[in-house]
Amino acid sequence: VIYTDRFSTIYFANSEGSYIEQEKPFLSARFTAIAREGDNVQMASESVGTTKGFKIMERISTKAQKAAFRAVNLLKAQPVDGGEYTVILDQTLGGVFIHEAFGHLSEADFLYEDERMSGLMKLGKKFGSPKLNVVDDGSIPDLLGSTKYDDEGVRTKKNYLIKEGILTGRLHSRETAAKMGEEPTGNARALNYCFKPIVRMTNTYIENGDTPLKDLLSGIKKGIYAKDCYGGMTTFEMFTFSAGEGYMIRDGEINEPVKDVVLSGNLFTTLLNIEGVGNDLKMIETGGGCGKAGQNPLPVSFGSPHLRIKKVVVGGR
């Protein structure tokens, strides 16, 4: 068990006459469970982060129980057979995917320094079906990435990055906005006063669609339900993510547990292969954070409804 709490007061002043004080509480807890049966050892973790104070700890035991259940469940899981599947991502893994694989490519300091990626991330380009809407919004009250003003004194707001499948925006500081002839978006953030503000995400998520989970599952003869995230990496538009929990889907029903579920692919192809967007958006607040340019962990939130994606490469035995 790892527990952290702090209370910060941030003061901001600039030559334009702005003076801003913001108070930010933070609390996090992480639980790791280890299950063993002979030589078979499995581990699972759960974490929570909040800006709402200590009250969340009153129901924290459910997180510990969930970690224990997942670890025990993995003891009986068989390694998944590698191949190409239709995959359902839960809200956590969908949120991690959109934050890590897409969100970082939307940070303008990355784009203007890379001519190739600037071309790939050209505004107006089709990125998915009209069902796909991706947002970064630091103005949502009481989430980990929320703040009324960024660390350059710019008011945060709802920024559409993809709207109805079309790339419509990117994230800016004052500097990157000036360089690219666009408007600041309220995304200049610093870990603390020791660091320069750079372009960072706040609360990044896929908006709700209109499809219930049972309808997303319908018609999948053999697929995979991938939940939570155990880790991953991205290299430009390529990604690899390990699911924390996996199940086979057979004839539209969630069936036996499987392990070693590793999803990989190309971001742009994967976004175009999203066949269905659920109606059950959930914002995920963990005890970790986002890292960039040595500033880690910066509190953020991410989220998604369940997603149905075709032709996903799944590594296994």
Coordinates of C-alpha atoms in Angstrom, one line a residue:
V1 CA 0.0 0.0 0.0
I2 CA 1.3 3.4 -1.0
Y3 CA -0.4 6.6 0.3
T4 CA 0.3 10.2 -0.5
D5 CA -1.4 13.5 0.3
R6 CA -0.6 17.2 -0.1
F7 CA -2.1 20.6 -0.2
S8 CA -0.7 23.3 -2.5
T9 CA -1.3 27.0 -3.0
I10 CA -0.1 28.3 -6.4
Y11 CA 0.5 32.0 -6.9
F12 CA 0.7 33.5 -10.4
A13 CA 1.5 37.0 -11.5
N14 CA 2.6 38.5 -14.8
S15 CA 3.4 41.8 -16.5
E16 CA -0.1 42.0 -18.0
G17 CA -1.5 42.7 -14.5
S18 CA -2.8 39.3 -13.7
Y19 CA -2.6 37.9 -10.2
I20 CA -4.1 34.5 -9.5
E21 CA -4.2 32.2 -6.4
Q22 CA -5.3 28.6 -6.7
E23 CA -5.5 26.0 -4.0
K24 CA -5.1 22.4 -5.0
P25 CA -5.5 19.4 -2.6
F26 CA -4.3 16.0 -3.7
L27 CA -4.6 12.5 -2.3
S28 CA -3.7 9.2 -3.8
A29 CA -3.5 5.5 -2.7
R30 CA -2.2 2.5 -4.5
F31 CA -2.8 -1.2 -3.6
T32 CA -0.9 -4.1 -5.0
A33 CA -2.1 -7.7 -4.5
I34 CA 0.0 -10.8 -5.1
A35 CA -1.6 -14.3 -5.6
R36 CA 0.4 -17.5 -5.6
E37 CA -0.5 -21.1 -6.5
G38 CA 2.7 -23.2 -6.5
D39 CA 5.1 -21.7 -9.0
N40 CA 2.3 -19.6 -10.5
V41 CA 2.6 -16.0 -9.2
Q42 CA 0.4 -13.2 -10.4
M43 CA 0.1 -9.5 -9.4
A44 CA -2.5 -6.9 -9.8
S45 CA -2.7 -3.2 -8.8
E46 CA -5.4 -0.7 -8.2
S47 CA -5.0 3.0 -7.5
V48 CA -7.0 6.1 -7.0
G49 CA -6.3 9.8 -7.0
T50 CA -8.6 12.7 -6.0
T51 CA -8.8 16.4 -5.4
K52 CA -11.9 16.0 -3.3
G53 CA -10.3 15.3 0.1
F54 CA -10.1 12.3 2.4
K55 CA -13.7 11.2 2.1
I56 CA -12.8 8.9 -0.8
M57 CA -10.7 6.7 1.7
E58 CA -14.0 5.7 3.4
R59 CA -14.7 3.3 0.4
I60 CA -11.1 2.5 -0.5
S61 CA -11.4 -1.1 0.6
T62 CA -13.2 -1.9 -2.6
K63 CA -10.1 -1.0 -4.5
A64 CA -8.0 -3.4 -2.5
Q65 CA -10.6 -6.1 -2.9
K66 CA -10.6 -5.5 -6.7
A67 CA -6.8 -5.9 -6.9
A68 CA -7.0 -9.1 -4.9
F69 CA -9.8 -10.5 -7.1
R70 CA -7.8 -9.7 -10.3
A71 CA -4.6 -11.3 -9.0
V72 CA -6.5 -14.5 -8.0
N73 CA -8.4 -14.6 -11.3
L74 CA -5.1 -14.4 -13.2
L75 CA -4.0 -17.7 -11.6
K76 CA -6.5 -19.6 -13.7
A77 CA -6.1 -17.5 -16.9
Q78 CA -4.4 -19.1 -19.9
P79 CA -2.1 -17.2 -22.2
V80 CA -4.0 -15.6 -25.1
D81 CA -3.3 -17.0 -28.6
G82 CA -1.7 -14.3 -30.7
G83 CA -3.5 -13.0 -33.7
E84 CA -5.8 -10.3 -35.1
Y85 CA -9.1 -9.8 -33.2
T86 CA -12.0 -7.5 -32.8
V87 CA -11.4 -6.1 -29.4
I88 CA -13.6 -4.3 -26.8
L89 CA -11.6 -1.9 -24.6
D90 CA -13.0 -0.9 -21.2
Q91 CA -13.1 2.7 -20.0
T92 CA -9.7 2.5 -18.4
L93 CA -7.8 1.1 -21.3
G94 CA -9.7 3.2 -23.8
G95 CA -8.8 6.3 -21.7
V96 CA -5.1 5.3 -21.5
F97 CA -5.1 4.7 -25.3
I98 CA -6.5 8.1 -26.2
H99 CA -4.2 9.8 -23.7
E100 CA -0.9 8.1 -24.5
A101 CA -1.3 7.2 -28.2
F102 CA -3.2 10.3 -29.4
G103 CA -3.1 13.0 -26.7
H104 CA 0.7 13.4 -26.7
L105 CA 0.7 13.8 -30.5
S106 CA -1.8 16.7 -30.0
E107 CA 0.7 18.7 -27.9
A108 CA 1.8 21.5 -30.2
D109 CA 5.4 21.7 -28.9
F110 CA 5.9 18.2 -30.2
L111 CA 4.3 18.9 -33.6
Y112 CA 6.0 22.1 -34.6
E113 CA 9.4 20.5 -34.0
D114 CA 8.6 17.5 -36.2
E115 CA 7.8 18.2 -39.9
R116 CA 6.7 14.6 -40.5
M117 CA 4.3 14.5 -37.6
S118 CA 2.9 17.9 -38.4
G119 CA 1.9 16.5 -41.8
L120 CA 0.3 13.5 -40.3
M121 CA -1.6 15.6 -37.7
K122 CA -2.9 18.2 -40.2
L123 CA -6.1 19.9 -39.1
G124 CA -9.1 18.8 -41.2
K125 CA -7.8 15.3 -41.7
K126 CA -10.2 12.4 -41.2
F127 CA -9.2 10.4 -38.1
G128 CA -12.3 8.2 -37.6
S129 CA -16.0 7.7 -38.0
P130 CA -18.5 10.5 -37.2
K131 CA -19.0 8.7 -33.9
L132 CA -15.6 9.7 -32.6
N133 CA -15.2 12.9 -30.5
V134 CA -12.0 13.5 -28.5
V135 CA -11.8 16.3 -25.9
D136 CA -9.2 17.8 -23.5
D137 CA -11.0 19.9 -20.9
G138 CA -9.2 21.4 -17.8
S139 CA -12.3 23.3 -16.8
I140 CA -14.3 20.3 -15.5
P141 CA -14.6 20.8 -11.7
D142 CA -12.8 18.5 -9.3
L143 CA -10.8 16.2 -11.6
L144 CA -7.1 15.6 -11.2
G145 CA -6.2 17.6 -14.3
S146 CA -8.6 20.5 -13.5
T147 CA -7.6 24.0 -12.9
K148 CA -9.3 27.3 -13.7
Y149 CA -6.1 28.8 -15.1
D150 CA -3.0 27.2 -16.6
D151 CA 0.5 28.2 -15.5
E152 CA 0.7 31.0 -18.0
G153 CA -2.5 32.6 -16.6
V154 CA -4.7 31.4 -19.5
R155 CA -8.2 30.3 -18.6
T156 CA -8.8 26.6 -19.2
K157 CA -11.6 25.4 -21.5
K158 CA -13.1 22.6 -23.4
N159 CA -10.9 21.8 -26.5
Y160 CA -12.2 19.5 -29.2
L161 CA -9.2 17.6 -30.7
I162 CA -11.3 15.3 -32.9
K163 CA -14.9 16.2 -33.7
E164 CA -17.2 13.8 -35.6
G165 CA -14.1 12.0 -36.8
I166 CA -12.2 15.0 -38.1
L167 CA -9.0 16.5 -36.5
T168 CA -10.1 19.9 -35.4
G169 CA -7.6 21.1 -32.7
R170 CA -4.4 20.8 -30.8
L171 CA -3.1 21.8 -27.4
H172 CA -1.1 25.0 -26.9
S173 CA 0.9 27.2 -24.6
R174 CA 1.2 30.9 -25.4
E175 CA 4.5 30.2 -27.1
T176 CA 3.4 27.4 -29.4
A177 CA 0.2 29.2 -30.3
A178 CA 2.2 32.2 -31.4
K179 CA 4.6 30.1 -33.4
M180 CA 1.7 28.3 -35.2
G181 CA -0.6 31.3 -35.6
E182 CA -3.3 29.8 -33.3
E183 CA -4.9 30.6 -30.0
P184 CA -3.7 29.4 -26.5
T185 CA -5.8 26.6 -25.2
G186 CA -5.0 26.8 -21.5
N187 CA -2.6 23.8 -21.6
A188 CA 0.7 25.3 -20.3
R189 CA 1.5 23.4 -17.1
A190 CA 4.4 23.0 -14.9
L191 CA 5.0 20.3 -12.2
N192 CA 6.0 23.0 -9.8
Y193 CA 7.8 26.3 -9.6
C194 CA 11.2 24.7 -10.4
F195 CA 10.0 24.0 -14.0
K196 CA 9.1 26.0 -17.0
P197 CA 5.4 25.5 -18.2
I198 CA 5.2 23.3 -21.2
V199 CA 2.2 22.0 -23.2
R200 CA 0.5 19.3 -21.2
M201 CA -2.9 17.5 -21.2
T202 CA -5.4 18.1 -18.5
N203 CA -8.5 15.8 -18.6
T204 CA -8.5 14.0 -21.9
Y205 CA -11.4 11.7 -23.0
I206 CA -13.5 10.3 -25.7
E207 CA -17.1 11.5 -25.6
N208 CA -20.0 9.2 -25.2
G209 CA -21.5 7.5 -28.2
D210 CA -24.9 5.8 -28.2
T211 CA -24.2 2.1 -28.1
P212 CA -24.7 -0.1 -25.0
L213 CA -21.9 -2.6 -24.1
K214 CA -24.1 -5.6 -25.0
D215 CA -24.6 -4.2 -28.5
L216 CA -20.9 -3.6 -28.9
L217 CA -20.3 -7.3 -28.0
S218 CA -23.1 -8.5 -30.4
G219 CA -21.9 -10.2 -33.5
I220 CA -18.3 -10.9 -32.3
K221 CA -17.8 -14.6 -32.9
K222 CA -14.3 -14.7 -31.4
G223 CA -12.7 -11.6 -29.9
I224 CA -11.1 -10.1 -26.7
Y225 CA -12.4 -8.0 -23.9
A226 CA -9.4 -6.0 -22.6
K227 CA -9.6 -4.2 -19.3
D228 CA -7.4 -1.9 -17.3
C229 CA -3.8 -1.2 -18.2
Y230 CA -0.6 -2.8 -16.9
G231 CA 1.8 -0.7 -18.9
G232 CA 2.7 0.3 -22.4
M233 CA 4.8 2.5 -24.7
T234 CA 4.4 4.7 -27.7
T235 CA 6.9 5.7 -30.5
F236 CA 5.4 8.4 -32.6
E237 CA 2.2 6.9 -34.0
M238 CA 3.0 3.3 -33.0
F239 CA 1.8 1.9 -29.7
T240 CA 1.9 -1.1 -27.4
F241 CA -0.3 -1.6 -24.4
S242 CA -0.6 -4.5 -21.9
A243 CA -4.1 -5.1 -20.6
G244 CA -4.3 -5.6 -16.8
E245 CA -7.1 -8.1 -17.4
G246 CA -8.4 -10.0 -20.4
Y247 CA -11.3 -12.2 -21.4
M248 CA -12.2 -14.1 -24.5
I249 CA -15.4 -13.0 -26.3
R250 CA -17.3 -16.0 -27.9
D251 CA -20.5 -15.5 -29.8
G252 CA -21.1 -12.1 -28.3
E253 CA -20.6 -13.2 -24.7
I254 CA -17.7 -12.5 -22.3
N255 CA -16.1 -15.8 -21.4
E256 CA -12.9 -17.3 -19.9
P257 CA -10.1 -15.1 -18.6
V258 CA -6.9 -14.9 -20.6
K259 CA -3.5 -13.3 -19.7
D260 CA -0.5 -11.7 -21.5
V261 CA -2.9 -9.6 -23.6
V262 CA -0.7 -7.1 -25.4
L263 CA -2.3 -4.8 -28.0
S264 CA -0.1 -3.1 -30.6
G265 CA -0.7 -1.1 -33.8
N266 CA -0.7 2.2 -35.6
L267 CA -2.6 5.0 -34.0
F268 CA -4.2 6.3 -37.2
T269 CA -5.2 2.9 -38.5
T270 CA -6.6 2.0 -35.1
L271 CA -8.7 5.2 -34.8
L272 CA -10.2 4.5 -38.3
N273 CA -11.0 0.9 -37.2
I274 CA -13.2 2.0 -34.2
E275 CA -16.5 0.4 -35.1
G276 CA -18.5 1.4 -32.1
V277 CA -18.4 3.9 -29.2
G278 CA -20.3 3.0 -26.0
N279 CA -22.6 5.2 -24.0
D280 CA -20.9 4.7 -20.6
L281 CA -18.1 7.3 -20.4
K282 CA -16.1 7.0 -17.2
M283 CA -13.3 9.4 -16.1
I284 CA -10.4 7.6 -14.6
E285 CA -8.4 9.2 -11.7
T286 CA -5.3 7.1 -10.7
G287 CA -2.6 7.7 -8.1
G288 CA 0.0 8.2 -10.8
G289 CA 0.4 10.9 -13.3
C290 CA 1.8 11.9 -16.7
G291 CA 5.4 12.4 -17.5
K292 CA 7.1 14.6 -20.0
A293 CA 10.5 16.4 -20.2
G294 CA 11.4 15.4 -16.7
Q295 CA 8.2 16.7 -15.2
N296 CA 6.6 13.7 -13.6
P297 CA 4.1 12.8 -12.2
L298 CA 1.8 15.6 -13.3
P299 CA -1.8 14.9 -12.2
V300 CA -4.2 14.2 -15.1
S301 CA -7.5 12.4 -15.7
F302 CA -8.5 10.4 -18.8
G303 CA -11.5 8.5 -19.8
S304 CA -13.6 6.8 -22.5
P305 CA -16.7 4.8 -23.0
H306 CA -16.3 1.2 -24.0
L307 CA -14.8 1.0 -27.6
R308 CA -15.2 -1.7 -30.2
I309 CA -12.1 -1.8 -32.6
K310 CA -11.6 -4.2 -35.5
K311 CA -8.4 -5.8 -36.7
V312 CA -6.3 -5.2 -33.5
V313 CA -3.0 -7.2 -33.4
V314 CA -2.9 -9.0 -30.0
G315 CA 0.4 -10.6 -29.0
G316 CA 0.4 -13.9 -27.1
R317 CA 1.9 -17.3 -27.2

